[in-house]
């Protein structure tokens, strides 16, 4: 009996102490005069994400919308840790571009970066090692290097076109095809070729080991939880290290197979394996040595950052085009004008301005990665506000929410490719590739892959859409943007198709 009384008293005291502690922690922003949405005592403002009810992008959007329209920021908590969500374009530019020195790092990844493939890559590496690594990798993703990759990307078109050709027709003579699955297979083939130096056919069940191993990284509840931890509770990363490493074995093997063959035979293909060989054979800098898993890490991080983002971008763009035949016609005409009978080149692709508009408008509405963040390396006074962001605290930007804010975009929910001309806006204002020195390193490569896919498909097919269903973004729990019920489109062969 005494024991029971003892236990209940201890429990009541512990709960009381926790309550006082939590209340104090969760008053961080109110003590500084910063608004927050209603907050949960344990989870802070991320409860719906942690119980897997809503995707993080959706939770962040709700936090954004909880502020008044002209508020430059709103505070929130992940568990009891205070975070600041920036809502004002000028403030975002100030922090991420002008004051980059104070905000050079992401929260993403663990603090103790021991696992070189999973967490000590360019995605999560901290300054000053980041700057060195970025300066070594950037030249591989621009200019002539991209031109060399174009034929490798084009080689993958054949499998994709054959797949569309063979799509089975259903009873109502339609060939409904789910765009995310379709684009994932295409992008998997492209990345296998340009990054890992191997030819695959992800559309063929017998030849798609690369694709199957790749989607293991992103799919399933275990991987979703893992990504949520890496992005939003990186302090817990040591707990999930074995799961992070799980899919690495396959990619490490094919990476070294390609490297060894290339080195032995001494030929070049114009892909990223050539670049990794260059890095391996250069004089090494002790702050980051290009050897062993550090080499595998570069291509794995390109894969992780690029695969989902590019395939999501292609899927949503095709879907939007299917819903808007009028824009499809304009785009087809533009492709015809620039390409008739000519070989596809990067210079020709760069002349297609409406193609750019279509892609960026689709990315604005459905940014593949809806959230970016930065952490302060020292105390920082937010200009024009007097608010201090303390060392080690983080700021977030909700790309999907800000891109659909009527303050920044007229008729924000509508697909209007020409809006960049009407509104005199630069593409980067839609923030889809991040902003500042740490923005996406693969932007030009990504756009090239997306453009080649769209040009190839539109030159041969028209896209149709016959079910009038709203895109459901809220029921797919993932850090990337997903349509829970899929994105279905039909292909109709053009009579004057260009193979
Ligand atoms: C449509 C496709 C893509 C989108 C929308 C996208 C978007 C983004 C975003 C939002 C960031 C974070 C930027 C920031 O924190 O400011 C990022 C970073 C990054 N992306 Fe992409 N990305 C795409 C394709 C690619 C591709 C194809 C690659 C492969 C090379 C890639 C590699 C990276 C890397 C390595 C980073 C980290 C850069 C650093 O920390 O220095 N991305 N991307």
Short mmCIF file of C-alpha atoms and ligand atoms in Angstrom, two decimals:
data_model
loop_
_atom_site.label_atom_id
_atom_site.label_comp_id
_atom_site.label_asym_id
_atom_site.label_seq_id
_atom_site.Cartn_x
_atom_site.Cartn_y
_atom_site.Cartn_z
CA UNK A 1 0.00 0.00 0.00
CA UNK A 2 2.78 2.37 1.03
CA UNK A 3 4.58 1.45 -2.17
CA UNK A 4 1.55 2.44 -4.25
CA UNK A 5 1.24 5.79 -2.51
CA UNK A 6 4.98 6.33 -2.98
CA UNK A 7 4.77 5.56 -6.72
CA UNK A 8 1.72 7.75 -7.34
CA UNK A 9 3.30 10.67 -5.47
CA UNK A 10 6.49 10.29 -7.51
CA UNK A 11 4.44 10.17 -10.71
CA UNK A 12 2.40 13.26 -9.81
CA UNK A 13 5.57 15.17 -8.88
CA UNK A 14 7.32 14.09 -12.13
CA UNK A 15 4.32 15.11 -14.25
CA UNK A 16 4.11 18.42 -12.38
CA UNK A 17 7.81 19.08 -12.96
CA UNK A 18 7.50 18.12 -16.63
CA UNK A 19 4.52 20.48 -16.98
CA UNK A 20 6.44 23.38 -15.48
CA UNK A 21 9.53 22.58 -17.60
CA UNK A 22 7.51 22.25 -20.83
CA UNK A 23 5.51 25.42 -20.17
CA UNK A 24 8.71 27.34 -19.56
CA UNK A 25 10.42 25.97 -22.69
CA UNK A 26 7.33 26.65 -24.79
CA UNK A 27 7.21 30.26 -23.66
CA UNK A 28 10.54 31.00 -25.43
CA UNK A 29 8.83 32.93 -28.23
CA UNK A 30 6.13 34.65 -26.17
CA UNK A 31 8.89 35.96 -23.86
CA UNK A 32 10.37 37.61 -26.98
CA UNK A 33 7.07 38.93 -28.30
CA UNK A 34 6.92 36.46 -31.22
CA UNK A 35 3.60 34.88 -32.17
CA UNK A 36 3.24 31.05 -32.36
CA UNK A 37 0.36 28.76 -33.33
CA UNK A 38 -1.31 26.78 -30.49
CA UNK A 39 1.36 24.41 -29.18
CA UNK A 40 1.25 20.80 -27.92
CA UNK A 41 2.93 20.27 -24.52
CA UNK A 42 5.12 17.39 -25.76
CA UNK A 43 5.41 17.66 -29.56
CA UNK A 44 5.41 21.45 -29.92
CA UNK A 45 3.93 22.28 -33.35
CA UNK A 46 5.02 19.13 -35.17
CA UNK A 47 2.61 16.64 -33.60
CA UNK A 48 0.73 15.81 -36.81
CA UNK A 49 4.02 15.05 -38.54
CA UNK A 50 5.43 12.90 -35.73
CA UNK A 51 2.24 10.81 -35.48
CA UNK A 52 2.39 10.46 -39.29
CA UNK A 53 -0.93 12.21 -39.85
CA UNK A 54 0.37 14.97 -42.14
CA UNK A 55 3.54 15.47 -44.20
CA UNK A 56 6.06 17.99 -42.81
CA UNK A 57 5.44 20.28 -45.80
CA UNK A 58 1.72 20.39 -44.87
CA UNK A 59 2.46 21.05 -41.18
CA UNK A 60 4.84 23.87 -42.07
CA UNK A 61 2.28 25.38 -44.43
CA UNK A 62 -0.28 25.44 -41.59
CA UNK A 63 2.22 27.17 -39.30
CA UNK A 64 2.85 29.73 -42.08
CA UNK A 65 -0.87 30.34 -42.50
CA UNK A 66 -1.33 30.84 -38.76
CA UNK A 67 0.47 34.18 -38.99
CA UNK A 68 -1.17 37.43 -40.09
CA UNK A 69 -0.67 38.13 -43.82
CA UNK A 70 2.01 40.77 -43.28
CA UNK A 71 3.91 39.11 -40.42
CA UNK A 72 7.57 38.74 -41.45
CA UNK A 73 7.96 35.58 -39.34
CA UNK A 74 6.21 33.24 -36.92
CA UNK A 75 7.75 31.16 -34.12
CA UNK A 76 7.14 27.43 -33.66
CA UNK A 77 8.56 24.47 -31.77
CA UNK A 78 9.80 21.02 -32.75
CA UNK A 79 9.27 19.25 -29.43
CA UNK A 80 10.55 22.01 -27.13
CA UNK A 81 13.17 23.46 -29.48
CA UNK A 82 12.29 26.95 -30.75
CA UNK A 83 12.41 27.57 -34.51
CA UNK A 84 11.59 30.63 -36.58
CA UNK A 85 9.66 30.40 -39.85
CA UNK A 86 10.54 33.33 -42.12
CA UNK A 87 7.63 34.61 -44.24
CA UNK A 88 9.11 37.67 -45.88
CA UNK A 89 11.05 37.46 -49.15
CA UNK A 90 13.44 40.29 -48.24
CA UNK A 91 14.19 38.78 -44.84
CA UNK A 92 14.80 35.38 -46.45
CA UNK A 93 17.25 36.91 -48.92
CA UNK A 94 18.96 38.81 -46.12
CA UNK A 95 19.51 35.65 -44.04
CA UNK A 96 20.28 33.17 -46.81
CA UNK A 97 22.31 35.39 -49.14
CA UNK A 98 23.62 38.56 -47.45
CA UNK A 99 24.29 37.03 -44.03
CA UNK A 100 25.20 33.55 -45.29
CA UNK A 101 28.36 33.57 -43.14
CA UNK A 102 26.15 33.43 -40.04
CA UNK A 103 23.79 30.84 -41.58
CA UNK A 104 26.01 28.48 -43.61
CA UNK A 105 24.70 25.15 -42.27
CA UNK A 106 21.55 23.06 -42.41
CA UNK A 107 19.96 21.33 -39.43
CA UNK A 108 19.62 18.31 -41.72
CA UNK A 109 21.83 15.37 -40.65
CA UNK A 110 23.54 14.51 -37.43
CA UNK A 111 25.89 16.63 -35.38
CA UNK A 112 28.54 13.94 -35.15
CA UNK A 113 29.10 13.30 -38.82
CA UNK A 114 30.71 9.87 -38.56
CA UNK A 115 28.88 8.07 -41.33
CA UNK A 116 30.48 9.48 -44.45
CA UNK A 117 27.95 8.15 -46.98
CA UNK A 118 24.77 8.91 -45.09
CA UNK A 119 25.53 12.06 -43.19
CA UNK A 120 28.97 13.46 -43.96
CA UNK A 121 28.11 14.41 -47.52
CA UNK A 122 27.55 17.80 -49.12
CA UNK A 123 23.91 17.68 -47.98
CA UNK A 124 24.71 17.94 -44.28
CA UNK A 125 28.41 18.79 -43.99
CA UNK A 126 29.16 21.93 -41.99
CA UNK A 127 31.31 24.97 -42.71
CA UNK A 128 34.27 25.32 -43.36
CA UNK A 129 34.46 21.78 -44.86
CA UNK A 130 31.28 22.47 -46.87
CA UNK A 131 32.88 25.35 -48.77
CA UNK A 132 35.84 23.22 -49.82
CA UNK A 133 33.63 20.30 -50.89
CA UNK A 134 31.22 22.55 -52.81
CA UNK A 135 34.10 24.23 -54.66
CA UNK A 136 35.37 20.80 -55.77
CA UNK A 137 31.95 19.50 -56.91
CA UNK A 138 30.37 22.59 -58.55
CA UNK A 139 32.49 22.50 -61.75
CA UNK A 140 31.15 18.98 -62.51
CA UNK A 141 27.57 20.18 -62.84
CA UNK A 142 27.84 23.11 -65.22
CA UNK A 143 28.76 24.14 -68.79
CA UNK A 144 30.67 21.66 -70.93
CA UNK A 145 30.17 18.82 -68.41
CA UNK A 146 26.39 19.06 -68.88
CA UNK A 147 26.82 19.16 -72.67
CA UNK A 148 28.81 15.91 -72.41
CA UNK A 149 25.99 14.34 -70.41
CA UNK A 150 23.25 15.16 -72.93
CA UNK A 151 23.86 12.10 -75.18
CA UNK A 152 23.83 9.86 -72.08
CA UNK A 153 20.47 11.33 -71.02
CA UNK A 154 19.09 10.95 -74.54
CA UNK A 155 20.05 7.27 -74.62
CA UNK A 156 17.51 6.67 -71.84
CA UNK A 157 14.68 8.10 -73.96
CA UNK A 158 14.36 4.93 -76.03
CA UNK A 159 13.28 2.75 -73.09
CA UNK A 160 10.81 5.41 -71.99
CA UNK A 161 9.25 5.78 -75.46
CA UNK A 162 9.02 2.01 -75.88
CA UNK A 163 7.25 1.78 -72.51
CA UNK A 164 4.65 4.39 -73.55
CA UNK A 165 4.21 2.64 -76.90
CA UNK A 166 3.45 -0.64 -75.11
CA UNK A 167 1.09 0.80 -72.48
CA UNK A 168 -1.95 -1.40 -72.35
CA UNK A 169 -5.22 0.12 -73.41
CA UNK A 170 -8.16 -0.31 -71.03
CA UNK A 171 -11.83 -0.94 -71.88
CA UNK A 172 -12.53 2.71 -72.69
CA UNK A 173 -9.51 2.80 -75.05
CA UNK A 174 -7.42 4.76 -72.56
CA UNK A 175 -3.88 4.11 -71.41
CA UNK A 176 -3.91 5.68 -67.93
CA UNK A 177 -0.39 5.89 -66.58
CA UNK A 178 0.74 7.04 -63.12
CA UNK A 179 3.27 9.82 -63.67
CA UNK A 180 5.39 9.50 -60.52
CA UNK A 181 6.06 5.81 -61.07
CA UNK A 182 6.73 6.51 -64.76
CA UNK A 183 9.10 9.44 -64.15
CA UNK A 184 10.94 7.62 -61.32
CA UNK A 185 11.87 4.84 -63.73
CA UNK A 186 13.10 7.31 -66.33
CA UNK A 187 15.12 9.37 -63.83
CA UNK A 188 16.56 6.20 -62.31
CA UNK A 189 17.94 5.20 -65.73
CA UNK A 190 19.35 8.68 -66.29
CA UNK A 191 21.09 8.82 -62.90
CA UNK A 192 22.42 5.27 -63.26
CA UNK A 193 24.00 6.36 -66.53
CA UNK A 194 25.32 9.86 -65.76
CA UNK A 195 26.30 9.23 -62.14
CA UNK A 196 27.17 5.55 -61.82
CA UNK A 197 28.23 4.87 -65.39
CA UNK A 198 25.89 1.89 -65.96
CA UNK A 199 23.10 1.27 -68.45
CA UNK A 200 19.81 0.15 -66.94
CA UNK A 201 16.23 -0.22 -68.09
CA UNK A 202 13.97 0.46 -65.16
CA UNK A 203 10.90 -0.03 -67.35
CA UNK A 204 11.83 -3.68 -67.77
CA UNK A 205 11.09 -5.91 -64.76
CA UNK A 206 14.17 -8.03 -65.47
CA UNK A 207 16.67 -5.18 -65.69
CA UNK A 208 15.67 -2.82 -62.93
CA UNK A 209 17.88 -3.73 -59.93
CA UNK A 210 19.18 -0.13 -59.76
CA UNK A 211 15.63 1.24 -59.63
CA UNK A 212 14.47 -1.32 -57.06
CA UNK A 213 17.43 -0.61 -54.76
CA UNK A 214 16.91 3.12 -55.25
CA UNK A 215 13.26 3.22 -54.26
CA UNK A 216 14.14 1.21 -51.13
CA UNK A 217 15.84 4.44 -49.94
CA UNK A 218 12.63 6.43 -50.17
CA UNK A 219 9.66 4.11 -49.78
CA UNK A 220 8.04 2.48 -46.77
CA UNK A 221 7.13 3.66 -43.33
CA UNK A 222 10.59 2.94 -41.84
CA UNK A 223 12.28 5.16 -44.41
CA UNK A 224 9.65 7.91 -43.94
CA UNK A 225 10.36 7.98 -40.20
CA UNK A 226 14.09 7.97 -40.94
CA UNK A 227 13.81 10.99 -43.25
CA UNK A 228 11.63 12.87 -40.73
CA UNK A 229 14.33 12.28 -38.09
CA UNK A 230 17.18 13.35 -40.39
CA UNK A 231 15.35 16.53 -41.40
CA UNK A 232 13.60 17.58 -38.20
CA UNK A 233 15.11 15.77 -35.17
CA UNK A 234 18.76 15.37 -36.30
CA UNK A 235 19.83 14.97 -32.65
CA UNK A 236 18.33 11.45 -32.88
CA UNK A 237 20.36 10.45 -35.95
CA UNK A 238 22.82 8.24 -34.02
CA UNK A 239 19.80 6.04 -33.08
CA UNK A 240 18.98 5.31 -36.72
CA UNK A 241 22.49 5.06 -38.15
CA UNK A 242 22.17 1.35 -39.10
CA UNK A 243 18.96 2.06 -41.07
CA UNK A 244 20.57 5.01 -42.85
CA UNK A 245 23.42 2.75 -43.99
CA UNK A 246 21.16 -0.17 -45.04
CA UNK A 247 20.76 0.53 -48.80
CA UNK A 248 24.36 1.66 -49.23
CA UNK A 249 25.86 -1.78 -49.97
CA UNK A 250 24.41 -2.03 -53.48
CA UNK A 251 25.41 1.50 -54.50
CA UNK A 252 28.92 1.11 -53.06
CA UNK A 253 29.42 -2.06 -55.13
CA UNK A 254 28.29 -0.63 -58.45
CA UNK A 255 30.23 2.57 -57.80
CA UNK A 256 33.53 0.73 -57.27
CA UNK A 257 32.85 -1.65 -60.17
CA UNK A 258 32.52 1.35 -62.50
CA UNK A 259 35.51 3.18 -61.00
CA UNK A 260 37.78 0.14 -61.22
CA UNK A 261 36.81 -0.75 -64.80
CA UNK A 262 37.19 2.89 -65.93
CA UNK A 263 40.59 3.20 -64.25
CA UNK A 264 41.85 -0.10 -65.69
CA UNK A 265 40.64 0.53 -69.22
CA UNK A 266 41.56 4.24 -69.18
CA UNK A 267 38.59 5.55 -71.19
CA UNK A 268 36.25 8.49 -70.48
CA UNK A 269 32.46 8.67 -70.90
CA UNK A 270 31.69 12.26 -69.93
CA UNK A 271 29.82 11.16 -66.80
CA UNK A 272 30.32 11.75 -63.08
CA UNK A 273 32.49 8.63 -62.68
CA UNK A 274 35.11 10.45 -64.80
CA UNK A 275 34.85 13.35 -62.33
CA UNK A 276 35.21 11.09 -59.27
CA UNK A 277 38.34 9.53 -60.80
CA UNK A 278 39.78 13.02 -61.23
CA UNK A 279 39.08 13.84 -57.57
CA UNK A 280 40.54 10.52 -56.41
CA UNK A 281 43.79 11.06 -58.29
CA UNK A 282 44.27 14.71 -57.28
CA UNK A 283 46.48 15.94 -54.43
CA UNK A 284 44.29 15.54 -51.31
CA UNK A 285 43.35 18.23 -48.80
CA UNK A 286 43.40 16.91 -45.18
CA UNK A 287 40.06 18.64 -44.37
CA UNK A 288 38.23 16.36 -46.85
CA UNK A 289 39.95 13.47 -48.57
CA UNK A 290 38.41 11.99 -51.72
CA UNK A 291 38.99 8.34 -50.91
CA UNK A 292 36.95 5.26 -49.94
CA UNK A 293 33.38 6.01 -48.88
CA UNK A 294 33.98 9.75 -49.21
CA UNK A 295 33.93 9.21 -52.98
CA UNK A 296 30.81 7.02 -52.89
CA UNK A 297 29.20 9.72 -50.73
CA UNK A 298 29.32 12.34 -53.49
CA UNK A 299 27.33 10.34 -56.00
CA UNK A 300 25.01 8.90 -53.34
CA UNK A 301 24.17 12.41 -52.17
CA UNK A 302 23.51 13.51 -55.75
CA UNK A 303 21.26 10.48 -56.07
CA UNK A 304 19.39 11.17 -52.82
CA UNK A 305 18.97 14.88 -53.59
CA UNK A 306 18.27 14.44 -57.29
CA UNK A 307 16.21 11.29 -57.83
CA UNK A 308 13.04 12.18 -55.92
CA UNK A 309 13.21 15.88 -56.78
CA UNK A 310 13.62 15.44 -60.55
CA UNK A 311 11.08 12.64 -60.88
CA UNK A 312 8.55 14.62 -58.82
CA UNK A 313 9.15 17.67 -61.01
CA UNK A 314 8.63 15.69 -64.24
CA UNK A 315 5.51 13.99 -62.89
CA UNK A 316 3.78 17.21 -61.81
CA UNK A 317 4.78 19.09 -64.98
CA UNK A 318 3.35 16.36 -67.24
CA UNK A 319 0.21 16.35 -65.14
CA UNK A 320 -0.22 20.13 -65.35
CA UNK A 321 0.32 20.02 -69.11
CA UNK A 322 -2.30 17.29 -69.43
CA UNK A 323 -4.75 19.49 -67.52
CA UNK A 324 -3.91 22.51 -69.72
CA UNK A 325 -4.04 21.56 -73.43
CA UNK A 326 -3.70 25.26 -74.37
CA UNK A 327 -0.20 25.42 -72.80
CA UNK A 328 0.66 22.08 -74.33
CA UNK A 329 -0.04 23.50 -77.79
CA UNK A 330 2.16 26.57 -77.13
CA UNK A 331 4.96 24.37 -75.84
CA UNK A 332 4.70 21.92 -78.72
CA UNK A 333 4.91 24.84 -81.19
CA UNK A 334 7.99 26.19 -79.44
CA UNK A 335 9.67 22.78 -79.56
CA UNK A 336 8.83 22.45 -83.25
CA UNK A 337 10.19 25.91 -84.10
CA UNK A 338 13.53 25.29 -82.44
CA UNK A 339 13.96 21.64 -83.20
CA UNK A 340 12.45 20.79 -86.55
CA UNK A 341 14.81 18.21 -88.09
CA UNK A 342 17.67 19.37 -85.86
CA UNK A 343 19.72 17.44 -83.36
CA UNK A 344 18.93 18.24 -79.73
CA UNK A 345 21.66 20.39 -78.14
CA UNK A 346 21.95 22.24 -74.84
CA UNK A 347 22.06 25.55 -76.74
CA UNK A 348 18.80 24.77 -78.55
CA UNK A 349 17.15 23.67 -75.31
CA UNK A 350 18.21 26.92 -73.67
CA UNK A 351 16.36 28.89 -76.36
CA UNK A 352 13.01 27.38 -75.36
CA UNK A 353 11.78 30.08 -73.01
CA UNK A 354 8.20 28.83 -72.67
CA UNK A 355 9.55 25.44 -71.61
CA UNK A 356 11.33 27.22 -68.73
CA UNK A 357 8.11 29.01 -67.79
CA UNK A 358 6.10 25.75 -67.75
CA UNK A 359 8.64 23.94 -65.58
CA UNK A 360 9.09 26.77 -63.08
CA UNK A 361 5.35 27.31 -62.78
CA UNK A 362 4.84 23.62 -62.03
CA UNK A 363 7.73 23.73 -59.53
CA UNK A 364 6.20 26.80 -57.89
CA UNK A 365 2.91 25.00 -57.33
CA UNK A 366 4.54 21.72 -56.30
CA UNK A 367 8.08 22.25 -55.07
CA UNK A 368 9.57 18.74 -54.71
CA UNK A 369 11.39 19.73 -51.51
CA UNK A 370 8.92 21.99 -49.70
CA UNK A 371 11.11 23.11 -46.79
CA UNK A 372 14.62 24.54 -46.38
CA UNK A 373 16.41 25.55 -43.20
CA UNK A 374 19.58 27.17 -41.86
CA UNK A 375 21.20 27.25 -38.41
CA UNK A 376 22.93 30.31 -36.89
CA UNK A 377 26.60 29.86 -36.00
CA UNK A 378 26.42 32.89 -33.69
CA UNK A 379 23.81 35.25 -32.21
CA UNK A 380 22.21 37.36 -34.95
CA UNK A 381 19.93 40.38 -34.86
CA UNK A 382 17.25 40.05 -37.53
CA UNK A 383 17.44 43.36 -39.49
CA UNK A 384 14.55 45.75 -39.03
CA UNK A 385 12.98 43.71 -36.24
CA UNK A 386 15.29 43.80 -33.21
CA UNK A 387 14.72 40.06 -32.72
CA UNK A 388 17.82 38.05 -31.79
CA UNK A 389 18.23 34.58 -33.31
CA UNK A 390 20.47 32.83 -30.81
CA UNK A 391 23.49 30.71 -31.78
CA UNK A 392 22.47 27.14 -32.76
CA UNK A 393 18.83 28.12 -33.35
CA UNK A 394 17.34 27.50 -36.78
CA UNK A 395 15.25 29.40 -39.30
CA UNK A 396 12.96 27.64 -41.76
CA UNK A 397 11.38 28.61 -45.08
CA UNK A 398 8.16 26.95 -46.21
CA UNK A 399 8.63 26.98 -49.98
CA UNK A 400 5.19 25.60 -50.76
CA UNK A 401 3.39 28.08 -48.47
CA UNK A 402 5.27 31.19 -49.61
CA UNK A 403 4.83 30.16 -53.26
CA UNK A 404 1.08 30.16 -52.81
CA UNK A 405 0.88 33.36 -50.80
CA UNK A 406 -1.30 35.94 -52.63
CA UNK A 407 1.08 38.60 -51.29
CA UNK A 408 3.72 37.29 -53.70
CA UNK A 409 1.81 35.57 -56.51
CA UNK A 410 -1.35 36.72 -58.26
CA UNK A 411 -4.00 33.91 -58.38
CA UNK A 412 -1.49 31.73 -56.54
CA UNK A 413 -3.28 28.39 -56.99
CA UNK A 414 -3.59 28.68 -60.77
CA UNK A 415 -1.14 27.22 -63.29
CA UNK A 416 -0.08 30.32 -65.28
CA UNK A 417 3.27 29.66 -67.01
CA UNK A 418 3.49 33.20 -68.36
CA UNK A 419 3.24 34.73 -64.87
CA UNK A 420 6.99 35.37 -64.70
CA UNK A 421 6.61 37.80 -67.60
CA UNK A 422 3.35 39.35 -66.37
CA UNK A 423 4.59 39.80 -62.82
CA UNK A 424 8.14 40.69 -63.80
CA UNK A 425 9.46 38.11 -61.36
CA UNK A 426 12.70 36.23 -61.54
CA UNK A 427 12.38 32.47 -61.33
CA UNK A 428 14.49 32.28 -58.21
CA UNK A 429 11.81 34.16 -56.32
CA UNK A 430 9.85 30.95 -56.23
CA UNK A 431 12.68 29.49 -54.09
CA UNK A 432 12.24 25.96 -55.41
CA UNK A 433 15.98 25.34 -55.65
CA UNK A 434 16.69 27.14 -52.39
CA UNK A 435 18.56 30.41 -52.38
CA UNK A 436 22.07 31.76 -51.75
CA UNK A 437 25.47 30.03 -51.82
CA UNK A 438 24.00 26.81 -50.39
CA UNK A 439 21.16 26.53 -52.91
CA UNK A 440 20.81 23.41 -55.08
CA UNK A 441 24.09 22.47 -56.74
CA UNK A 442 22.24 20.29 -59.26
CA UNK A 443 19.80 22.92 -60.58
CA UNK A 444 21.17 23.05 -64.13
CA UNK A 445 21.48 19.28 -64.38
CA UNK A 446 17.95 18.87 -63.00
CA UNK A 447 16.51 21.30 -65.53
CA UNK A 448 18.35 19.57 -68.36
CA UNK A 449 16.94 16.14 -67.43
CA UNK A 450 13.41 17.53 -67.00
CA UNK A 451 13.59 19.38 -70.33
CA UNK A 452 14.89 16.40 -72.29
CA UNK A 453 12.06 14.28 -70.89
CA UNK A 454 9.38 16.86 -71.73
CA UNK A 455 10.73 17.57 -75.23
CA UNK A 456 10.90 13.85 -76.01
CA UNK A 457 7.43 13.08 -74.73
CA UNK A 458 5.69 16.12 -76.24
CA UNK A 459 7.37 15.63 -79.61
CA UNK A 460 5.76 12.22 -79.81
CA UNK A 461 2.58 12.33 -77.73
CA UNK A 462 -0.18 14.62 -76.55
CA UNK A 463 -1.14 14.32 -72.92
CA UNK A 464 -4.73 14.05 -71.74
CA UNK A 465 -6.43 13.98 -68.44
CA UNK A 466 -9.94 12.74 -68.06
CA UNK A 467 -10.76 12.41 -64.38
CA UNK A 468 -11.51 15.63 -62.58
CA UNK A 469 -9.87 14.84 -59.25
CA UNK A 470 -8.08 17.31 -56.97
CA UNK A 471 -4.45 16.49 -56.19
CA UNK A 472 -4.29 15.05 -52.66
CA UNK A 473 -1.05 16.19 -51.03
CA UNK A 474 -2.03 15.79 -47.39
CA UNK A 475 -2.34 12.02 -47.07
CA UNK A 476 1.11 11.08 -48.39
CA UNK A 477 3.51 11.30 -45.47
CA UNK A 478 6.94 12.11 -46.82
CA UNK A 479 9.45 14.95 -46.65
CA UNK A 480 9.23 15.29 -50.44
CA UNK A 481 6.00 16.43 -52.14
CA UNK A 482 3.82 13.45 -53.08
CA UNK A 483 0.36 13.09 -54.58
CA UNK A 484 -1.24 10.46 -52.35
CA UNK A 485 -3.65 9.18 -55.00
CA UNK A 486 -1.17 9.36 -57.87
CA UNK A 487 -1.08 11.59 -60.95
CA UNK A 488 -2.78 9.81 -63.86
CA UNK A 489 -2.26 10.94 -67.45
CA UNK A 490 -3.00 9.41 -70.84
CA UNK A 491 -0.68 9.49 -73.85
CA UNK A 492 -2.00 9.88 -77.40
CA UNK A 493 0.42 9.31 -80.26
CA UNK A 494 1.05 12.30 -82.57
CA UNK A 495 0.86 11.52 -86.26
CA UNK A 496 4.04 13.46 -87.05
CA UNK A 497 5.94 12.05 -84.05
CA UNK A 498 9.71 12.60 -83.82
CA UNK A 499 11.49 9.47 -82.50
C1 LIG B 1 13.83 19.64 -59.75
C2 LIG B 1 14.86 19.11 -59.16
C3 LIG B 1 15.49 19.62 -57.90
C4 LIG B 1 14.97 20.45 -56.95
C5 LIG B 1 13.61 21.12 -56.93
C6 LIG B 1 15.99 20.61 -55.93
C7 LIG B 1 15.84 21.38 -54.81
C8 LIG B 1 16.82 21.56 -53.87
C9 LIG B 1 16.68 22.35 -52.69
C10 LIG B 1 15.42 23.14 -52.29
C11 LIG B 1 17.84 22.29 -52.01
C12 LIG B 1 18.15 22.98 -50.69
C13 LIG B 1 18.69 24.34 -51.00
C14 LIG B 1 18.89 25.22 -49.81
O1 LIG B 1 19.06 24.72 -48.69
O2 LIG B 1 18.87 26.47 -50.01
C15 LIG B 1 18.74 21.44 -52.75
C16 LIG B 1 20.03 21.15 -52.38
C17 LIG B 1 20.84 20.26 -53.05
N1 LIG B 1 20.54 19.62 -54.23
FE1 LIG B 1 18.88 19.83 -55.33
N2 LIG B 1 17.09 19.87 -56.29
C18 LIG B 1 16.82 19.24 -57.48
C19 LIG B 1 17.67 18.42 -58.20
C20 LIG B 1 18.94 18.07 -57.83
C21 LIG B 1 19.82 17.23 -58.59
C22 LIG B 1 19.55 16.58 -59.95
C23 LIG B 1 20.95 17.08 -57.87
C24 LIG B 1 22.16 16.28 -58.27
C25 LIG B 1 23.29 16.78 -58.48
C26 LIG B 1 20.79 17.87 -56.65
C27 LIG B 1 21.73 17.99 -55.66
C28 LIG B 1 21.60 18.80 -54.55
C29 LIG B 1 22.63 18.91 -53.53
C30 LIG B 1 23.95 18.15 -53.50
C31 LIG B 1 22.16 19.85 -52.60
C32 LIG B 1 22.90 20.35 -51.38
C33 LIG B 1 23.77 21.53 -51.79
C34 LIG B 1 24.66 22.07 -50.70
O3 LIG B 1 24.38 21.88 -49.52
O4 LIG B 1 25.67 22.72 -51.03
N3 LIG B 1 19.56 18.44 -56.67
N4 LIG B 1 18.10 21.01 -53.89
#
